[in-house]
Every structure is written in C-alpha cells, then in structure tokens.
Amino acid sequence: MNYNCSIQWLALACKPVYTRGMNPTSYSTWIEIDLGIIRQNIKLIQQLTGCPAMVIVKGNAYGHGALPVARAAVEAGVTWCGVSRLEEALALRRGGLSCHLMVLGYTPPEEIPSAMAHQISLAVYDLILVKKYLDYASTSPGQLKVHVKIETGMGRLGIPYQMGLEFTRFLADQPKLIVEGIFTHFARADEPTADTTRLQIERFETVLDELQSRGICPPLVHASNSAGAISFKKARYDLIRTGAAIYGLNPSPAVPLPDGFEPALTWKARLISIKELAEGHGVSYGSRYITRRAERIGVIPVGYADGYRRIDGQEVLINETRVRVVGSVCMDQCMVQLDDLPGAGLEDEVVLLGRQGRQLISAEELGKRWGTINYEVVCGLANRLPRIYPKSIRAS
Ligand SMILES: *Cc1c(COP(=O)(O)O)cnc(C)c1O
C-alpha cells in the first residue's frame, strides 16, 4: 500500500457518517409527527370557537398515530376523544388512555359488554340495533353510555330527525342506558354556501326543542366537524368534533384554517443511491422514462406500498429543492432526477410531504396531484411507515 492510498483510506474512515443528511433515525423512510404542534392546534381551535373539543383520532389519527395523538390531546386538557370503531377505542384503552371515548360509527351488538366494561360511549341510530344492544346490556354489569345520532341531511348514519323525539324518549326510558349526548353531522359545512348546513342545524334544533319540552336534555349536544366549528358559530353547542384542524389540515379550499395552525406531519426518506446513467437508459418498470443525455438519477426507498402514488409528475424535496420523480413508482422504491442538484449526496434527507427548510409540499398539494383531498393523503400513509415523535419545535 503506498502512502497516498492509505491517506485516502484514513480520510474516508474519519468522515462522519452523516455529512449533510442530519438523519435522526435508523430508518430508510419514516414519518415525523410534532405533537407540540398538535397540542398548539388543539388550543387554537378551542380558543377560536370558545368550545371544548372532542379530538377525533379515527384512522390512526389520520395517519398521525392514534395513541400518541390522544395522549397529547389529554396533555392539552382535552377530555373527549372520538374514533370510528370499537376496536380503535379498545386499543386506546389498552394503551392506558382514561379520558372519555366515543365510537362515532357502528358497533356490533356482540361487543356491547366490552364497550360497557371499558366505559366507551357509543353512537346509536337505529331501533333494531338498539334492541340488540339492550339484550347484551341486560346481562352485563353497569350501564351503556350512548349518544343519539340524528340524521339531518348527511344521508349516512342517524335516526331521521322526524323520529328523533320518539327514539330518544325510548332510549331515555331504558334503565340500562345513559343518554349522554345527542349529535348530528354536516354534509357541506366545508363549502362556500351555507344553505344545507343551516337546514341541518334547523332540523337538529327541532329535535332538541321537542326533547326539551318533554324534559329530556342529553348533557352533550354536538354537531360540528372542523369546518362547521370554524364557519357556524351557532353549531358549536357543548363540544366540537375536530380532526382536520388539529392536524393542521385545511378542511377544504373554501374553509381553510385561520392563521396560526400548522401541519404536524413530515414524511421523510433517505436518498439510497445516486448513479449517472448514460443517454438513452431506461428508468424503472416499462422504461417509461428514458434519459435524454447522461443524467444523475437517485433512488428513494418509497413506493406505492407506503401510500405513495404510481402516477407521473410527482416532486420531492432534497436540499430544499424540488426534484422530479421519474419513471414508474415501484412498490418500495422510486427514482428522482438530480441534474439540478449536483450537491445531493448519498443518504441525504428527502421530504415527500411536509416542510424542508423554506420549501413545503403540503397534503393539499399532494391531494390535488392525486385527484383527491388532503384527508385521504394522510390517511393513506401505510402502517409500515415508522412514526416517530421528535422533541417539538414548539415551546408548549
Ligand atoms: C371524522 C369525523 C369528524 C371530524 O371531521 P374533521 O373534518 O376532520 O374535523 C367529526 N364528526 C364525525 C362524525 C366524523 O366522522
């Protein structure tokens, strides 16, 4: 070995592992969630509306991780969390969460004893189902807590508002039930015109008035999702049910979040290979991209099995620069064109969704590109992506 060669080897051996990537994890791709931002968003929506929040953590907290988000919500003073299914609520109980929990969707009658044992409140919206619930409840200790769901225009779950009085009276007469709340859900609160929501509020209040005149006053009245809470003062009642706002997602283009809210999620990866491919070289399955000259092509370990989309025209951030994804997106990998980024290095940080320095790829932007909405983007992030919770950039 000559002198020059060993010096080179030494220089290489002494190089820090991460020269510029500053990668805080040992994963190839992962999601970072700032729980401090979520706590701040929760405080903001409660201040803005003057109303306590039921924080909605269904769908693994819109991809953000149900248990960590629910714990952060409780730290922020929240007393209610909502999910879609009983198994989501049970997982939170298993994780040690002791706040009020509500299942917004259907619960199989067989699960009633479990809901009762774990103090989980259920939505009820159908007399046939309720009678089955009562059968199961009759042989279980304690009482089942329910929230009556009123159908006022969403065309989904709910007892039609014309039958709301009769249904709720029946429930209130059952010793095995506690009617803890009454609620409805808006179909178009995120749109520029208010007509449908106003009609829904009117129908809901008809039921509330009828009940009140008979002395039935369920303690918790709730109606608004994030968009409703922002746009309809009248519909805040005792609780707002908020998901989108606490994750920093705009409910819609017509009802964006006010200033101060921030997205909490960043999807990152490492640049795992950089090569110069000769002119005329195919990239990825089907060679749907062919190099036009010698090109620098990078590989990132992200594909459609992670919830990325197999479509053309995507962009990612590397060194605070937008670069193009080229060729078909594979199941676990895709390729990027690095000619504008001569400084890019192996294992550099890539951002697929979220902020990198001054650059941002928002869930709204990805949603537009994917022909869908921001909600579907974050909910579609695959389970195999590790969720990590770094120290917050927020003081709170
Ligand atoms: C998901 C959901 C919400 C939360 O909606 P956002 O738009 O995310 O605030 C509220 N209520 C019900 C019944 C829901 O299913």
PDB file of C-alpha atoms and ligand atoms in Angstrom, residues 56 58 62 104 149 156 185 225-226 241-244 375, ligand 1:
ATOM      1  CA  ILE A  56     -61.043  12.787  16.504  1.00  0.00           C
ATOM      2  CA  LYS A  58     -60.024   7.600  13.957  1.00  0.00           C
ATOM      3  CA  TYR A  62     -55.488  10.491  10.252  1.00  0.00           C
ATOM      4  CA  LEU A 104     -68.857   7.525  16.072  1.00  0.00           C
ATOM      5  CA  LYS A 149     -77.283  10.312  16.271  1.00  0.00           C
ATOM      6  CA  ARG A 156     -75.408   8.438   6.287  1.00  0.00           C
ATOM      7  CA  HIS A 185     -73.091  15.519  11.244  1.00  0.00           C
ATOM      8  CA  ASN A 225     -66.615  18.927  12.462  1.00  0.00           C
ATOM      9  CA  SER A 226     -63.641  21.274  11.948  1.00  0.00           C
ATOM     10  CA  ARG A 241     -65.676  17.212  16.950  1.00  0.00           C
ATOM     11  CA  THR A 242     -62.425  18.188  15.374  1.00  0.00           C
ATOM     12  CA  GLY A 243     -59.969  16.162  13.328  1.00  0.00           C
ATOM     13  CA  ALA A 244     -58.567  18.089  10.371  1.00  0.00           C
ATOM     14  CA  TYR A 375     -57.512  13.861   4.304  1.00  0.00           C
TER      15      TYR A 375
HETATM   16  C1  LIG B   1     -64.332  12.354  11.034  1.00  0.00           C
HETATM   17  C2  LIG B   1     -65.464  12.977  11.722  1.00  0.00           C
HETATM   18  C3  LIG B   1     -65.329  14.245  12.306  1.00  0.00           C
HETATM   19  C4  LIG B   1     -64.080  15.094  12.152  1.00  0.00           C
HETATM   20  O1  LIG B   1     -64.089  15.758  10.911  1.00  0.00           O
HETATM   21  P1  LIG B   1     -62.939  16.813  10.504  1.00  0.00           P
HETATM   22  O2  LIG B   1     -63.391  17.376   9.213  1.00  0.00           O
HETATM   23  O3  LIG B   1     -61.674  16.016  10.360  1.00  0.00           O
HETATM   24  O4  LIG B   1     -62.844  17.807  11.597  1.00  0.00           O
HETATM   25  C5  LIG B   1     -66.387  14.719  13.057  1.00  0.00           C
HETATM   26  N1  LIG B   1     -67.528  14.010  13.185  1.00  0.00           N
HETATM   27  C6  LIG B   1     -67.700  12.803  12.624  1.00  0.00           C
HETATM   28  C7  LIG B   1     -68.982  12.076  12.807  1.00  0.00           C
HETATM   29  C8  LIG B   1     -66.684  12.255  11.860  1.00  0.00           C
HETATM   30  O5  LIG B   1     -66.865  11.068  11.284  1.00  0.00           O
END
